[in-house]
């Protein structure tokens, strides 16, 4: 009976074959202080670079974040002109990255997962690389879906450029910013990851992003709380609790190990060797 079940799993493919991980406040705790520093830096940028009166900045940033997914996306919709690289450099360049420490426990946990693993973040690639490096997770992920991959600077669709107009920087900057939790961001991430949502688990600390992921058909895990919200299939107080909450991530690998043990026994091998490769 076990062998028949194992054969059925093999024929249908694994239950999950891709894991999408948010970065900030998901792979490290909110208590690190990066989120608070980032909020302050965004407010400083809006005040100092865009000239918004300081007293108006907190409410404006809060409203834009709630309405458009990120303050940056909202600023763009409102018509503010600014360089995206300059924005990211200002907002992320002064973060206290020294607060992040290598996490060998998380690294070993992630590396033990047999599925493809991909970062899916709204942040820019420089910030993502710095965070992964500080956490010691550089070699744990197949790729990074970030601001630049969701918003490629040279992308002009046929409908945007029917008259074959030159694709100068000003034309590109008029395109809306794509970011979580928008439907477009979820669809684009799945396309870039070449992932089937029904066989993909999405980890994020934002209840809005989790709800959007569920609408896109993903299996969802809310990180940072044990309380499930709308759209969350699971809720983890810490990313380190994955194995206890979702043992099914390792099910196929464990089943394959069991099959190899059975084969060794049938072959008359006296010392059981589990082969998972």
CSV table of C-alpha atoms in Angstrom, one decimal:
chain,number,residue,atom,x,y,z
A,1,UNK,CA,0.0,0.0,0.0
A,2,UNK,CA,2.8,2.4,0.8
A,3,UNK,CA,4.6,1.6,-2.4
A,4,UNK,CA,1.3,2.3,-4.4
A,5,UNK,CA,0.9,5.6,-2.7
A,6,UNK,CA,4.5,6.6,-3.4
A,7,UNK,CA,4.0,5.7,-7.0
A,8,UNK,CA,0.9,7.8,-7.2
A,9,UNK,CA,2.8,10.8,-5.8
A,10,UNK,CA,5.6,10.3,-8.3
A,11,UNK,CA,3.2,10.1,-11.3
A,12,UNK,CA,1.3,13.2,-10.3
A,13,UNK,CA,4.4,15.2,-9.3
A,14,UNK,CA,5.2,16.7,-5.9
A,15,UNK,CA,2.4,18.5,-3.9
A,16,UNK,CA,4.6,21.7,-3.9
A,17,UNK,CA,7.4,22.5,-6.3
A,18,UNK,CA,8.0,26.2,-5.6
A,19,UNK,CA,8.3,28.4,-2.5
A,20,UNK,CA,8.0,32.2,-2.8
A,21,UNK,CA,9.5,34.1,0.1
A,22,UNK,CA,9.0,37.8,0.9
A,23,UNK,CA,12.2,39.4,2.3
A,24,UNK,CA,11.8,42.2,4.8
A,25,UNK,CA,10.2,41.3,8.2
A,26,UNK,CA,9.7,37.7,6.9
A,27,UNK,CA,13.2,36.3,6.8
A,28,UNK,CA,14.2,38.4,9.8
A,29,UNK,CA,12.1,39.8,12.7
A,30,UNK,CA,10.4,43.2,12.8
A,31,UNK,CA,12.3,43.9,15.9
A,32,UNK,CA,15.5,44.3,13.9
A,33,UNK,CA,14.5,48.0,13.4
A,34,UNK,CA,14.9,48.1,9.6
A,35,UNK,CA,11.2,48.7,9.0
A,36,UNK,CA,11.0,51.7,11.4
A,37,UNK,CA,14.2,53.2,9.9
A,38,UNK,CA,12.8,52.6,6.4
A,39,UNK,CA,9.6,54.5,7.3
A,40,UNK,CA,11.6,57.4,8.6
A,41,UNK,CA,13.8,57.5,5.5
A,42,UNK,CA,10.7,57.5,3.2
A,43,UNK,CA,9.2,60.4,5.1
A,44,UNK,CA,12.5,62.3,4.9
A,45,UNK,CA,12.7,61.7,1.1
A,46,UNK,CA,9.1,63.0,0.6
A,47,UNK,CA,9.9,66.1,2.6
A,48,UNK,CA,13.5,66.9,1.5
A,49,UNK,CA,13.4,65.6,-2.1
A,50,UNK,CA,9.8,66.2,-3.2
A,51,UNK,CA,9.2,69.3,-1.1
A,52,UNK,CA,6.1,68.1,0.8
A,53,UNK,CA,5.5,70.1,4.0
A,54,UNK,CA,6.8,68.1,6.9
A,55,UNK,CA,3.6,68.2,8.9
A,56,UNK,CA,1.7,66.6,5.9
A,57,UNK,CA,4.2,63.8,5.3
A,58,UNK,CA,3.1,61.1,7.8
A,59,UNK,CA,-0.5,61.1,6.8
A,60,UNK,CA,0.3,61.3,3.1
A,61,UNK,CA,2.7,58.4,3.2
A,62,UNK,CA,0.2,56.3,5.2
A,63,UNK,CA,-2.6,57.0,2.8
A,64,UNK,CA,-0.4,56.2,-0.3
A,65,UNK,CA,0.8,53.0,1.3
A,66,UNK,CA,-2.7,51.8,2.1
A,67,UNK,CA,-4.1,52.8,-1.3
A,68,UNK,CA,-1.3,51.8,-3.7
A,69,UNK,CA,0.8,49.1,-1.9
A,70,UNK,CA,3.9,51.2,-1.4
A,71,UNK,CA,4.4,54.9,-0.8
A,72,UNK,CA,6.6,55.0,-3.9
A,73,UNK,CA,3.9,53.6,-6.1
A,74,UNK,CA,1.4,56.2,-4.7
A,75,UNK,CA,3.8,59.1,-5.3
A,76,UNK,CA,4.1,58.0,-8.9
A,77,UNK,CA,0.3,57.9,-9.4
A,78,UNK,CA,0.0,61.4,-7.9
A,79,UNK,CA,2.4,62.6,-10.6
A,80,UNK,CA,5.6,63.2,-8.6
A,81,UNK,CA,8.7,62.9,-10.8
A,82,UNK,CA,11.7,61.3,-9.2
A,83,UNK,CA,14.5,58.9,-10.1
A,84,UNK,CA,13.8,55.4,-8.9
A,85,UNK,CA,17.4,54.5,-8.2
A,86,UNK,CA,17.8,57.8,-6.2
A,87,UNK,CA,14.7,56.9,-4.2
A,88,UNK,CA,16.0,53.5,-3.3
A,89,UNK,CA,19.4,54.7,-2.5
A,90,UNK,CA,18.0,57.3,-0.1
A,91,UNK,CA,15.5,55.1,1.5
A,92,UNK,CA,17.6,51.9,1.8
A,93,UNK,CA,21.1,53.3,1.8
A,94,UNK,CA,20.9,54.5,5.4
A,95,UNK,CA,19.3,51.4,6.9
A,96,UNK,CA,20.9,49.8,10.0
A,97,UNK,CA,22.0,46.6,8.2
A,98,UNK,CA,24.4,45.9,11.0
A,99,UNK,CA,21.3,44.8,13.0
A,100,UNK,CA,21.0,41.8,10.8
A,101,UNK,CA,23.1,38.8,11.8
A,102,UNK,CA,23.9,35.5,10.1
A,103,UNK,CA,21.1,32.9,10.7
A,104,UNK,CA,22.7,29.5,10.2
A,105,UNK,CA,19.6,27.8,11.6
A,106,UNK,CA,17.3,29.4,8.9
A,107,UNK,CA,19.9,28.7,6.3
A,108,UNK,CA,20.0,25.0,7.0
A,109,UNK,CA,16.2,24.9,7.2
A,110,UNK,CA,15.8,26.6,3.8
A,111,UNK,CA,18.4,24.4,2.2
A,112,UNK,CA,16.7,21.3,3.4
A,113,UNK,CA,13.5,22.1,1.5
A,114,UNK,CA,13.5,20.2,-1.8
A,115,UNK,CA,11.4,22.8,-3.7
A,116,UNK,CA,12.6,25.7,-5.8
A,117,UNK,CA,13.0,28.7,-3.6
A,118,UNK,CA,12.6,32.3,-4.9
A,119,UNK,CA,12.6,35.7,-3.2
A,120,UNK,CA,9.6,37.9,-4.0
A,121,UNK,CA,10.0,41.5,-2.7
A,122,UNK,CA,8.9,45.0,-3.5
A,123,UNK,CA,12.4,46.3,-2.7
A,124,UNK,CA,15.3,46.9,-5.1
A,125,UNK,CA,17.9,44.4,-6.0
A,126,UNK,CA,20.7,46.2,-4.1
A,127,UNK,CA,18.8,46.1,-0.8
A,128,UNK,CA,17.7,42.5,-1.4
A,129,UNK,CA,21.4,41.4,-1.9
A,130,UNK,CA,22.5,43.3,1.2
A,131,UNK,CA,19.9,41.7,3.4
A,132,UNK,CA,20.6,38.1,2.1
A,133,UNK,CA,24.3,38.7,2.6
A,134,UNK,CA,23.9,39.9,6.1
A,135,UNK,CA,21.7,36.9,7.0
A,136,UNK,CA,24.1,34.5,5.3
A,137,UNK,CA,21.4,33.3,2.9
A,138,UNK,CA,23.1,34.3,-0.4
A,139,UNK,CA,23.1,30.8,-1.8
A,140,UNK,CA,19.7,29.7,-0.6
A,141,UNK,CA,17.6,31.0,-3.4
A,142,UNK,CA,17.3,30.3,-7.1
A,143,UNK,CA,16.5,33.9,-7.9
A,144,UNK,CA,15.1,37.2,-6.7
A,145,UNK,CA,12.0,38.9,-8.0
A,146,UNK,CA,12.3,42.5,-7.0
A,147,UNK,CA,11.5,46.1,-8.0
A,148,UNK,CA,13.6,45.9,-11.1
A,149,UNK,CA,12.2,42.6,-12.4
A,150,UNK,CA,8.6,43.8,-11.7
A,151,UNK,CA,9.3,47.1,-13.4
A,152,UNK,CA,11.9,46.6,-16.1
A,153,UNK,CA,13.1,50.0,-17.3
A,154,UNK,CA,13.1,49.2,-21.0
A,155,UNK,CA,9.7,47.5,-21.1
A,156,UNK,CA,7.3,49.3,-23.4
A,157,UNK,CA,4.3,47.3,-24.5
A,158,UNK,CA,2.9,47.4,-28.0
A,159,UNK,CA,-0.2,49.2,-26.8
A,160,UNK,CA,2.0,51.8,-25.1
A,161,UNK,CA,4.0,52.5,-28.2
A,162,UNK,CA,1.7,52.0,-31.1
A,163,UNK,CA,3.3,54.8,-33.1
A,164,UNK,CA,6.8,53.5,-32.5
A,165,UNK,CA,7.7,56.5,-30.4
A,166,UNK,CA,11.2,56.6,-28.9
A,167,UNK,CA,11.3,54.8,-25.6
A,168,UNK,CA,13.0,57.6,-23.6
A,169,UNK,CA,13.2,57.7,-19.8
A,170,UNK,CA,10.3,60.1,-19.4
A,171,UNK,CA,8.0,57.8,-21.3
A,172,UNK,CA,9.0,54.8,-19.2
A,173,UNK,CA,8.5,56.7,-15.9
A,174,UNK,CA,4.9,57.4,-16.8
A,175,UNK,CA,4.1,53.7,-16.4
A,176,UNK,CA,2.5,52.7,-13.1
A,177,UNK,CA,4.7,51.0,-10.6
A,178,UNK,CA,3.9,47.3,-10.2
A,179,UNK,CA,4.2,46.0,-6.7
A,180,UNK,CA,2.6,43.7,-4.2
A,181,UNK,CA,-0.3,43.4,-3.4
A,182,UNK,CA,-1.6,44.2,-6.9
A,183,UNK,CA,-3.0,41.5,-9.1
A,184,UNK,CA,-0.4,42.4,-11.7
A,185,UNK,CA,2.5,41.9,-9.4
A,186,UNK,CA,1.2,38.4,-8.4
A,187,UNK,CA,0.7,37.4,-11.9
A,188,UNK,CA,4.0,38.7,-13.1
A,189,UNK,CA,5.9,37.0,-10.2
A,190,UNK,CA,4.3,33.7,-11.1
A,191,UNK,CA,5.3,34.2,-14.7
A,192,UNK,CA,8.8,35.1,-13.9
A,193,UNK,CA,9.1,32.2,-11.5
A,194,UNK,CA,7.5,29.9,-14.0
A,195,UNK,CA,5.4,28.6,-11.1
A,196,UNK,CA,2.0,26.9,-10.9
A,197,UNK,CA,0.1,28.7,-8.1
A,198,UNK,CA,-1.6,25.5,-7.0
A,199,UNK,CA,1.8,24.0,-6.3
A,200,UNK,CA,3.4,27.1,-4.8
A,201,UNK,CA,3.6,28.3,-1.2
A,202,UNK,CA,3.9,32.1,-0.6
A,203,UNK,CA,5.4,33.4,2.6
A,204,UNK,CA,4.8,37.1,3.6
A,205,UNK,CA,4.4,39.2,6.7
A,206,UNK,CA,1.8,41.5,5.1
A,207,UNK,CA,-1.8,40.4,5.5
A,208,UNK,CA,-2.7,42.4,2.3
A,209,UNK,CA,-0.1,40.6,0.3
A,210,UNK,CA,-1.2,37.2,1.7
A,211,UNK,CA,-4.8,38.0,0.7
A,212,UNK,CA,-3.6,38.9,-2.8
A,213,UNK,CA,-1.6,35.7,-3.0
A,214,UNK,CA,-4.7,33.7,-2.0
A,215,UNK,CA,-6.7,35.4,-4.7
A,216,UNK,CA,-4.0,34.5,-7.2
A,217,UNK,CA,-4.5,30.8,-6.2
A,218,UNK,CA,-1.3,30.4,-4.0
A,219,UNK,CA,-1.0,28.5,-0.8
A,220,UNK,CA,-0.3,31.2,1.8
A,221,UNK,CA,1.7,31.5,5.0
A,222,UNK,CA,1.5,34.7,7.1
A,223,UNK,CA,4.7,35.2,9.0
A,224,UNK,CA,5.2,37.2,12.2
A,225,UNK,CA,2.0,36.3,14.0
A,226,UNK,CA,0.2,33.1,15.1
A,227,UNK,CA,-3.2,34.6,14.2
A,228,UNK,CA,-4.5,33.8,10.7
A,229,UNK,CA,-6.0,36.6,8.7
A,230,UNK,CA,-8.1,36.6,5.5
A,231,UNK,CA,-6.4,34.5,2.9
A,232,UNK,CA,-3.9,32.9,5.2
A,233,UNK,CA,-3.7,29.1,5.1
A,234,UNK,CA,-1.1,29.1,7.9
A,235,UNK,CA,0.2,31.7,10.4
A,236,UNK,CA,3.7,31.5,11.9
A,237,UNK,CA,5.1,33.5,14.8
A,238,UNK,CA,8.5,33.0,13.2
A,239,UNK,CA,9.9,31.8,9.9
A,240,UNK,CA,11.9,29.2,11.9
A,241,UNK,CA,8.6,27.4,12.7
A,242,UNK,CA,8.1,26.2,9.2
A,243,UNK,CA,8.9,22.5,9.7
A,244,UNK,CA,6.5,22.2,12.7
A,245,UNK,CA,3.7,24.0,10.8
A,246,UNK,CA,4.2,22.6,7.3
A,247,UNK,CA,5.8,19.2,7.5
A,248,UNK,CA,4.3,18.5,4.1
A,249,UNK,CA,7.0,20.6,2.5
A,250,UNK,CA,9.3,17.6,3.1
A,251,UNK,CA,6.8,14.9,2.4
A,252,UNK,CA,7.9,13.9,-1.1
A,253,UNK,CA,11.5,13.8,-0.1
A,254,UNK,CA,10.7,11.6,2.9
A,255,UNK,CA,8.6,9.3,0.7
A,256,UNK,CA,11.5,9.0,-1.7
A,257,UNK,CA,13.9,8.2,1.1
A,258,UNK,CA,11.5,5.5,2.3
A,259,UNK,CA,11.3,3.9,-1.1
A,260,UNK,CA,15.1,3.8,-1.3
A,261,UNK,CA,15.3,2.1,2.0
A,262,UNK,CA,12.8,-0.5,0.9
A,263,UNK,CA,14.7,-1.1,-2.3
A,264,UNK,CA,17.9,-1.6,-0.3
A,265,UNK,CA,16.2,-4.2,1.8
A,266,UNK,CA,14.9,-6.1,-1.2
A,267,UNK,CA,18.4,-6.1,-2.7
A,268,UNK,CA,19.6,-7.8,0.5
A,269,UNK,CA,21.6,-4.9,1.7
A,270,UNK,CA,22.4,-5.3,5.4
A,271,UNK,CA,23.1,-1.7,6.2
A,272,UNK,CA,20.3,0.7,5.3
A,273,UNK,CA,21.4,3.7,3.3
A,274,UNK,CA,18.9,6.5,2.7
A,275,UNK,CA,19.6,8.2,-0.7
A,276,UNK,CA,17.7,11.4,-1.2
A,277,UNK,CA,19.5,12.6,-4.3
